[in-house]
mmCIF file of C-alpha atoms in Angstrom:
data_model
loop_
_atom_site.group_PDB
_atom_site.id
_atom_site.type_symbol
_atom_site.label_atom_id
_atom_site.label_comp_id
_atom_site.label_asym_id
_atom_site.label_seq_id
_atom_site.Cartn_x
_atom_site.Cartn_y
_atom_site.Cartn_z
ATOM 1 C CA UNK I 6 0.000 0.000 0.000
ATOM 2 C CA UNK I 7 2.840 2.349 0.842
ATOM 3 C CA UNK I 8 4.040 2.448 -2.753
ATOM 4 C CA UNK I 9 0.600 3.468 -4.047
ATOM 5 C CA UNK I 10 -0.306 6.346 -1.717
ATOM 6 C CA UNK I 11 1.338 8.794 0.647
ATOM 7 C CA UNK I 12 1.930 7.658 4.192
ATOM 8 C CA UNK I 13 -0.901 8.882 6.426
ATOM 9 C CA UNK I 14 -3.267 9.664 3.540
ATOM 10 C CA UNK I 15 -6.834 8.406 3.389
ATOM 11 C CA UNK I 16 -7.948 5.226 1.672
ATOM 12 C CA UNK I 17 -9.716 7.235 -1.011
ATOM 13 C CA UNK I 18 -7.548 9.742 -2.895
ATOM 14 C CA UNK I 19 -8.597 13.390 -2.591
ATOM 15 C CA UNK I 20 -10.376 14.988 -5.516
ATOM 16 C CA UNK I 21 -8.199 17.600 -7.196
ATOM 17 C CA UNK I 22 -9.573 21.116 -7.203
ATOM 18 C CA UNK I 23 -10.011 23.283 -10.284
ATOM 19 C CA UNK I 24 -6.744 24.511 -11.841
ATOM 20 C CA UNK I 25 -7.877 28.135 -11.678
ATOM 21 C CA UNK I 26 -10.134 30.052 -9.311
ATOM 22 C CA UNK I 27 -13.534 31.305 -10.359
ATOM 23 C CA UNK I 28 -13.818 34.915 -11.438
ATOM 24 C CA UNK I 29 -15.930 35.738 -8.398
ATOM 25 C CA UNK I 30 -12.974 34.805 -6.180
ATOM 26 C CA UNK I 31 -10.512 37.076 -7.967
ATOM 27 C CA UNK I 32 -10.370 39.712 -5.191
ATOM 28 C CA UNK I 33 -9.770 39.392 -1.432
ATOM 29 C CA UNK I 34 -13.228 40.788 -0.705
ATOM 30 C CA UNK I 35 -14.935 38.139 -2.828
ATOM 31 C CA UNK I 36 -12.786 35.383 -1.382
ATOM 32 C CA UNK I 37 -13.531 36.403 2.199
ATOM 33 C CA UNK I 38 -17.234 36.721 1.456
ATOM 34 C CA UNK I 39 -17.216 33.247 -0.114
ATOM 35 C CA UNK I 40 -15.608 31.883 3.054
ATOM 36 C CA UNK I 41 -17.973 33.668 5.425
ATOM 37 C CA UNK I 42 -21.392 33.901 3.822
ATOM 38 C CA UNK I 43 -22.787 30.694 5.389
ATOM 39 C CA UNK I 44 -21.838 31.987 8.840
ATOM 40 C CA UNK I 45 -23.277 35.417 8.110
ATOM 41 C CA UNK I 46 -26.566 33.900 6.934
ATOM 42 C CA UNK I 47 -26.754 31.706 10.039
ATOM 43 C CA UNK I 48 -26.144 34.670 12.345
ATOM 44 C CA UNK I 49 -28.638 36.789 10.418
ATOM 45 C CA UNK I 50 -31.452 34.218 10.495
ATOM 46 C CA UNK I 51 -31.009 33.584 14.202
ATOM 47 C CA UNK I 52 -30.930 37.270 15.117
ATOM 48 C CA UNK I 53 -33.927 38.101 12.918
ATOM 49 C CA UNK I 54 -35.988 35.353 14.557
ATOM 50 C CA UNK I 55 -35.074 36.750 17.975
ATOM 51 C CA UNK I 56 -35.895 40.292 16.844
ATOM 52 C CA UNK I 57 -39.290 39.215 15.537
ATOM 53 C CA UNK I 58 -40.115 37.627 18.883
ATOM 54 C CA UNK I 59 -39.121 40.758 20.782
ATOM 55 C CA UNK I 60 -40.894 43.136 18.412
ATOM 56 C CA UNK I 61 -44.119 41.157 18.625
ATOM 57 C CA UNK I 62 -44.144 41.755 22.393
ATOM 58 C CA UNK I 63 -43.427 45.470 22.120
ATOM 59 C CA UNK I 64 -47.001 46.730 22.251
ATOM 60 C CA UNK I 65 -47.664 44.835 25.484
ATOM 61 C CA UNK I 66 -44.328 45.586 27.112
ATOM 62 C CA UNK I 67 -45.874 47.763 29.815
ATOM 63 C CA UNK I 68 -48.209 44.976 30.901
ATOM 64 C CA UNK I 69 -45.482 42.330 30.716
ATOM 65 C CA UNK I 70 -42.927 44.288 32.731
ATOM 66 C CA UNK I 71 -45.531 45.640 35.141
ATOM 67 C CA UNK I 72 -46.370 42.143 36.370
ATOM 68 C CA UNK I 73 -43.469 42.378 38.828
ATOM 69 C CA UNK I 74 -42.422 45.451 40.770
ATOM 70 C CA UNK I 75 -38.923 44.050 41.180
ATOM 71 C CA UNK I 76 -38.515 43.458 37.444
ATOM 72 C CA UNK I 77 -39.906 46.906 36.716
ATOM 73 C CA UNK I 78 -37.294 48.425 39.037
ATOM 74 C CA UNK I 79 -34.463 46.464 37.427
ATOM 75 C CA UNK I 80 -35.690 47.361 33.941
ATOM 76 C CA UNK I 81 -35.852 51.055 34.809
ATOM 77 C CA UNK I 82 -32.319 50.893 36.177
ATOM 78 C CA UNK I 83 -31.083 49.594 32.822
ATOM 79 C CA UNK I 84 -32.916 51.938 30.436
ATOM 80 C CA UNK I 85 -33.947 54.916 32.550
ATOM 81 C CA UNK I 86 -37.265 56.682 32.602
ATOM 82 C CA UNK I 87 -39.716 57.235 29.769
ATOM 83 C CA UNK I 88 -42.670 55.452 28.233
ATOM 84 C CA UNK I 89 -42.481 51.743 28.993
ATOM 85 C CA UNK I 90 -42.884 50.651 25.364
ATOM 86 C CA UNK I 91 -40.173 53.086 24.216
ATOM 87 C CA UNK I 92 -37.857 51.905 26.996
ATOM 88 C CA UNK I 93 -38.515 48.309 26.001
ATOM 89 C CA UNK I 94 -37.607 49.035 22.365
ATOM 90 C CA UNK I 95 -34.377 50.734 23.438
ATOM 91 C CA UNK I 96 -33.471 47.783 25.634
ATOM 92 C CA UNK I 97 -34.125 45.018 23.098
ATOM 93 C CA UNK I 98 -32.295 46.866 20.313
ATOM 94 C CA UNK I 99 -29.327 47.472 22.602
ATOM 95 C CA UNK I 100 -29.210 43.785 23.459
ATOM 96 C CA UNK I 101 -29.608 42.866 19.782
ATOM 97 C CA UNK I 102 -26.693 45.145 18.888
ATOM 98 C CA UNK I 103 -24.452 43.171 21.242
ATOM 99 C CA UNK I 104 -25.420 39.918 19.503
ATOM 100 C CA UNK I 105 -24.748 41.505 16.108
ATOM 101 C CA UNK I 106 -21.422 42.630 17.550
ATOM 102 C CA UNK I 107 -20.619 38.965 18.211
ATOM 103 C CA UNK I 108 -21.197 38.198 14.527
ATOM 104 C CA UNK I 109 -18.914 41.089 13.595
ATOM 105 C CA UNK I 110 -16.155 39.909 15.953
ATOM 106 C CA UNK I 111 -16.256 36.432 14.445
ATOM 107 C CA UNK I 112 -16.030 37.897 10.940
ATOM 108 C CA UNK I 113 -13.060 40.102 11.816
ATOM 109 C CA UNK I 114 -11.240 37.223 13.493
ATOM 110 C CA UNK I 115 -11.364 35.325 10.200
ATOM 111 C CA UNK I 116 -8.185 37.124 9.148
ATOM 112 C CA UNK I 117 -6.436 35.810 12.259
ATOM 113 C CA UNK I 118 -7.578 32.279 11.399
ATOM 114 C CA UNK I 119 -6.118 32.615 7.915
ATOM 115 C CA UNK I 120 -2.876 33.890 9.442
ATOM 116 C CA UNK I 121 -2.522 31.237 12.155
ATOM 117 C CA UNK I 122 -3.077 28.411 9.663
ATOM 118 C CA UNK I 123 -0.517 29.825 7.239
ATOM 119 C CA UNK I 124 -2.989 30.199 4.373
ATOM 120 C CA UNK I 125 -2.585 33.960 4.277
ATOM 121 C CA UNK I 126 1.049 33.601 3.196
ATOM 122 C CA UNK I 127 -0.001 32.294 -0.211
ATOM 123 C CA UNK I 128 -2.226 35.335 -0.702
ATOM 124 C CA UNK I 129 0.279 37.929 0.494
ATOM 125 C CA UNK I 130 3.105 36.411 -1.544
ATOM 126 C CA UNK I 131 1.398 37.671 -4.701
ATOM 127 C CA UNK I 132 0.015 41.030 -5.693
ATOM 128 C CA UNK I 133 -2.198 41.410 -2.609
ATOM 129 C CA UNK I 134 -0.656 43.703 -0.004
ATOM 130 C CA UNK I 135 -1.241 43.506 3.730
ATOM 131 C CA UNK I 136 -3.188 46.748 3.573
ATOM 132 C CA UNK I 137 -5.458 45.293 0.893
ATOM 133 C CA UNK I 138 -6.039 42.130 2.891
ATOM 134 C CA UNK I 139 -6.914 43.815 6.176
ATOM 135 C CA UNK I 140 -9.039 46.335 4.261
ATOM 136 C CA UNK I 141 -10.944 43.465 2.658
ATOM 137 C CA UNK I 142 -11.453 41.870 6.072
ATOM 138 C CA UNK I 143 -12.886 45.058 7.542
ATOM 139 C CA UNK I 144 -15.021 45.712 4.448
ATOM 140 C CA UNK I 145 -16.638 42.275 4.506
ATOM 141 C CA UNK I 146 -17.226 42.428 8.270
ATOM 142 C CA UNK I 147 -18.701 45.932 8.025
ATOM 143 C CA UNK I 148 -21.030 45.040 5.152
ATOM 144 C CA UNK I 149 -22.176 41.855 6.889
ATOM 145 C CA UNK I 150 -22.816 43.747 10.129
ATOM 146 C CA UNK I 151 -24.746 46.539 8.419
ATOM 147 C CA UNK I 152 -26.752 44.027 6.405
ATOM 148 C CA UNK I 153 -27.822 42.112 9.509
ATOM 149 C CA UNK I 154 -28.537 45.347 11.396
ATOM 150 C CA UNK I 155 -30.627 46.750 8.527
ATOM 151 C CA UNK I 156 -32.665 43.555 8.123
ATOM 152 C CA UNK I 157 -33.272 43.378 11.865
ATOM 153 C CA UNK I 158 -34.367 47.014 11.969
ATOM 154 C CA UNK I 159 -36.756 46.710 9.019
ATOM 155 C CA UNK I 160 -38.274 43.394 10.127
ATOM 156 C CA UNK I 161 -38.695 44.605 13.719
ATOM 157 C CA UNK I 162 -40.332 47.816 12.509
ATOM 158 C CA UNK I 163 -42.733 45.891 10.273
ATOM 159 C CA UNK I 164 -43.699 43.440 13.006
ATOM 160 C CA UNK I 165 -44.195 46.195 15.569
ATOM 161 C CA UNK I 166 -46.100 48.305 13.040
ATOM 162 C CA UNK I 167 -48.447 45.444 12.207
ATOM 163 C CA UNK I 168 -49.047 44.693 15.889
ATOM 164 C CA UNK I 169 -49.828 48.334 16.669
ATOM 165 C CA UNK I 170 -51.461 49.086 13.292
ATOM 166 C CA UNK I 171 -49.047 52.004 12.887
ATOM 167 C CA UNK I 172 -46.182 51.309 10.475
ATOM 168 C CA UNK I 173 -44.933 54.888 10.734
ATOM 169 C CA UNK I 174 -44.418 54.595 14.477
ATOM 170 C CA UNK I 175 -42.797 51.209 13.992
ATOM 171 C CA UNK I 176 -40.160 52.571 11.631
ATOM 172 C CA UNK I 177 -39.620 55.685 13.747
ATOM 173 C CA UNK I 178 -39.087 53.711 16.935
ATOM 174 C CA UNK I 179 -37.250 50.612 15.751
ATOM 175 C CA UNK I 180 -35.562 52.381 12.853
ATOM 176 C CA UNK I 181 -34.102 55.049 15.085
ATOM 177 C CA UNK I 182 -33.170 52.549 17.798
ATOM 178 C CA UNK I 183 -31.303 50.560 15.136
ATOM 179 C CA UNK I 184 -29.385 53.480 13.639
ATOM 180 C CA UNK I 185 -28.053 54.741 16.981
ATOM 181 C CA UNK I 186 -26.310 51.379 17.536
ATOM 182 C CA UNK I 187 -23.958 51.908 14.561
ATOM 183 C CA UNK I 188 -21.353 54.104 16.351
ATOM 184 C CA UNK I 189 -21.016 51.556 19.182
ATOM 185 C CA UNK I 190 -20.434 48.770 16.655
ATOM 186 C CA UNK I 191 -17.863 50.949 14.861
ATOM 187 C CA UNK I 192 -15.996 51.445 18.144
ATOM 188 C CA UNK I 193 -16.175 47.736 18.952
ATOM 189 C CA UNK I 194 -14.926 46.792 15.496
ATOM 190 C CA UNK I 195 -12.071 49.283 15.716
ATOM 191 C CA UNK I 196 -10.976 47.798 19.039
ATOM 192 C CA UNK I 197 -10.971 44.272 17.577
ATOM 193 C CA UNK I 198 -8.910 45.378 14.552
ATOM 194 C CA UNK I 199 -6.427 47.068 16.896
ATOM 195 C CA UNK I 200 -6.072 43.843 18.904
ATOM 196 C CA UNK I 201 -5.543 41.781 15.740
ATOM 197 C CA UNK I 202 -2.866 44.178 14.557
ATOM 198 C CA UNK I 203 -1.039 44.612 17.855
ATOM 199 C CA UNK I 204 -1.469 41.315 19.737
ATOM 200 C CA UNK I 205 -2.229 38.620 17.165
ATOM 201 C CA UNK I 206 -1.491 35.602 19.353
ATOM 202 C CA UNK I 207 -4.017 36.720 21.967
ATOM 203 C CA UNK I 208 -6.423 38.410 19.555
ATOM 204 C CA UNK I 209 -9.182 35.791 19.735
ATOM 205 C CA UNK I 210 -9.438 35.748 23.528
ATOM 206 C CA UNK I 211 -9.027 39.505 23.800
ATOM 207 C CA UNK I 212 -11.609 40.235 21.089
ATOM 208 C CA UNK I 213 -14.278 38.106 22.738
ATOM 209 C CA UNK I 214 -13.246 39.541 26.094
ATOM 210 C CA UNK I 215 -13.755 43.068 24.786
ATOM 211 C CA UNK I 216 -17.242 42.126 23.585
ATOM 212 C CA UNK I 217 -18.139 40.498 26.914
ATOM 213 C CA UNK I 218 -16.833 43.483 28.860
ATOM 214 C CA UNK I 219 -18.731 45.902 26.628
ATOM 215 C CA UNK I 220 -21.928 43.936 27.241
ATOM 216 C CA UNK I 221 -21.519 43.735 31.007
ATOM 217 C CA UNK I 222 -20.588 47.387 31.427
ATOM 218 C CA UNK I 223 -23.005 48.774 28.863
ATOM 219 C CA UNK I 224 -26.099 46.677 29.540
ATOM 220 C CA UNK I 225 -25.695 45.605 33.172
ATOM 221 C CA UNK I 226 -23.598 48.405 34.630
ATOM 222 C CA UNK I 227 -26.543 50.168 36.240
ATOM 223 C CA UNK I 228 -27.793 46.967 37.857
ATOM 224 C CA UNK I 229 -24.328 46.180 39.197
ATOM 225 C CA UNK I 230 -24.067 49.757 40.482
ATOM 226 C CA UNK I 231 -20.728 50.298 38.767
ATOM 227 C CA UNK I 232 -19.125 53.764 38.827
ATOM 228 C CA UNK I 233 -19.654 55.882 35.687
ATOM 229 C CA UNK I 234 -15.914 55.903 34.959
ATOM 230 C CA UNK I 235 -15.936 52.125 34.584
ATOM 231 C CA UNK I 236 -19.198 52.017 32.651
ATOM 232 C CA UNK I 237 -17.917 54.560 30.142
ATOM 233 C CA UNK I 238 -15.352 52.004 28.939
ATOM 234 C CA UNK I 239 -18.149 50.269 27.041
ATOM 235 C CA UNK I 240 -19.213 51.842 23.738
ATOM 236 C CA UNK I 241 -22.792 50.729 24.385
ATOM 237 C CA UNK I 242 -22.924 52.959 27.468
ATOM 238 C CA UNK I 243 -22.814 56.011 25.194
ATOM 239 C CA UNK I 244 -25.704 54.895 22.983
ATOM 240 C CA UNK I 245 -28.880 56.842 23.854
ATOM 241 C CA UNK I 246 -31.947 54.874 24.890
ATOM 242 C CA UNK I 247 -33.910 55.952 21.833
ATOM 243 C CA UNK I 248 -36.897 56.282 21.561
ATOM 244 C CA UNK I 249 -37.187 56.558 25.360
ATOM 245 C CA UNK I 250 -34.876 59.589 25.275
ATOM 246 C CA UNK I 251 -33.504 62.039 22.739
ATOM 247 C CA UNK I 252 -30.372 61.658 20.661
ATOM 248 C CA UNK I 253 -27.254 63.805 21.073
ATOM 249 C CA UNK I 254 -25.131 63.750 17.921
ATOM 250 C CA UNK I 255 -21.786 64.730 19.475
ATOM 251 C CA UNK I 256 -21.290 61.625 21.695
ATOM 252 C CA UNK I 257 -22.160 59.334 18.776
ATOM 253 C CA UNK I 258 -19.760 61.190 16.484
ATOM 254 C CA UNK I 259 -16.998 60.970 19.099
ATOM 255 C CA UNK I 260 -17.692 57.249 19.529
ATOM 256 C CA UNK I 261 -17.371 56.716 15.776
ATOM 257 C CA UNK I 262 -14.146 58.723 15.690
ATOM 258 C CA UNK I 263 -12.653 56.565 18.451
ATOM 259 C CA UNK I 264 -13.548 53.438 16.493
ATOM 260 C CA UNK I 265 -11.979 54.769 13.297
ATOM 261 C CA UNK I 266 -8.805 55.757 15.183
ATOM 262 C CA UNK I 267 -8.505 52.311 16.780
ATOM 263 C CA UNK I 268 -9.052 50.679 13.401
ATOM 264 C CA UNK I 269 -6.384 52.858 11.788
ATOM 265 C CA UNK I 270 -3.959 51.867 14.543
ATOM 266 C CA UNK I 271 -4.774 48.214 13.865
ATOM 267 C CA UNK I 272 -4.088 48.710 10.134
ATOM 268 C CA UNK I 273 -0.726 50.315 10.920
ATOM 269 C CA UNK I 274 0.251 47.557 13.372
ATOM 270 C CA UNK I 275 -0.747 44.767 10.990
ATOM 271 C CA UNK I 276 1.352 46.206 8.175
ATOM 272 C CA UNK I 277 4.457 46.550 10.356
ATOM 273 C CA UNK I 278 4.522 43.269 12.276
ATOM 274 C CA UNK I 279 5.575 39.785 11.150
ATOM 275 C CA UNK I 280 3.008 37.123 10.377
ATOM 276 C CA UNK I 281 2.535 34.852 13.382
ATOM 277 C CA UNK I 282 1.226 31.288 13.328
#
């Protein structure tokens, strides 16, 4: 047997792949999307199903939460004052944004997987530069995140509008609550890119740790009675509880700027360091 197949190979010989790649895989962006689209679809379907369930309960949120004085007190501590239905919408969209952030983190960490397995070397040995590769990674992750966020916002608005027989209010409430989550996701994504560029060997653990910390501080900080200085470390802390309260543009713009700066630092670090398995 040893003279007919390689030592350690399977009984059945592997099927050879095509000699050339398909045209739709000719760029890093298309390649990364081809590698990630099943995961993106799975995340999207799961999150949309969860969003539909939450949106369908929106019109009766005041009755649901009011069943328990203790739960009402905890809920108010998390989202503040305001109409109960509006506070409920702000809460569920904030929680949904964290889950979408998990999908984004997994997408961004794909570049670290390609690096640790050595597959990225074949790509970077050709005409694709490191800047192009990390740019493609961020582009695919950003588009996937925005796609999931947009679908969740539209579906939630439609479900809530049908339940309340007011589509306009549905899109105003859920649409606005969806849009205000974007700066926090930008900041989270920038932090993950910075970790990948600066500390590649620990990037996976640190990236998921950043997401977990952002969730605990941003969503549970009030319940845990944490000091404001600690809570402000989470980007989700700076997202207004719309539509329960108004929106201030400056904090959201500053949050986006921080995310862009962290991402730029990650780009710079990735281009300067050696590839690490």
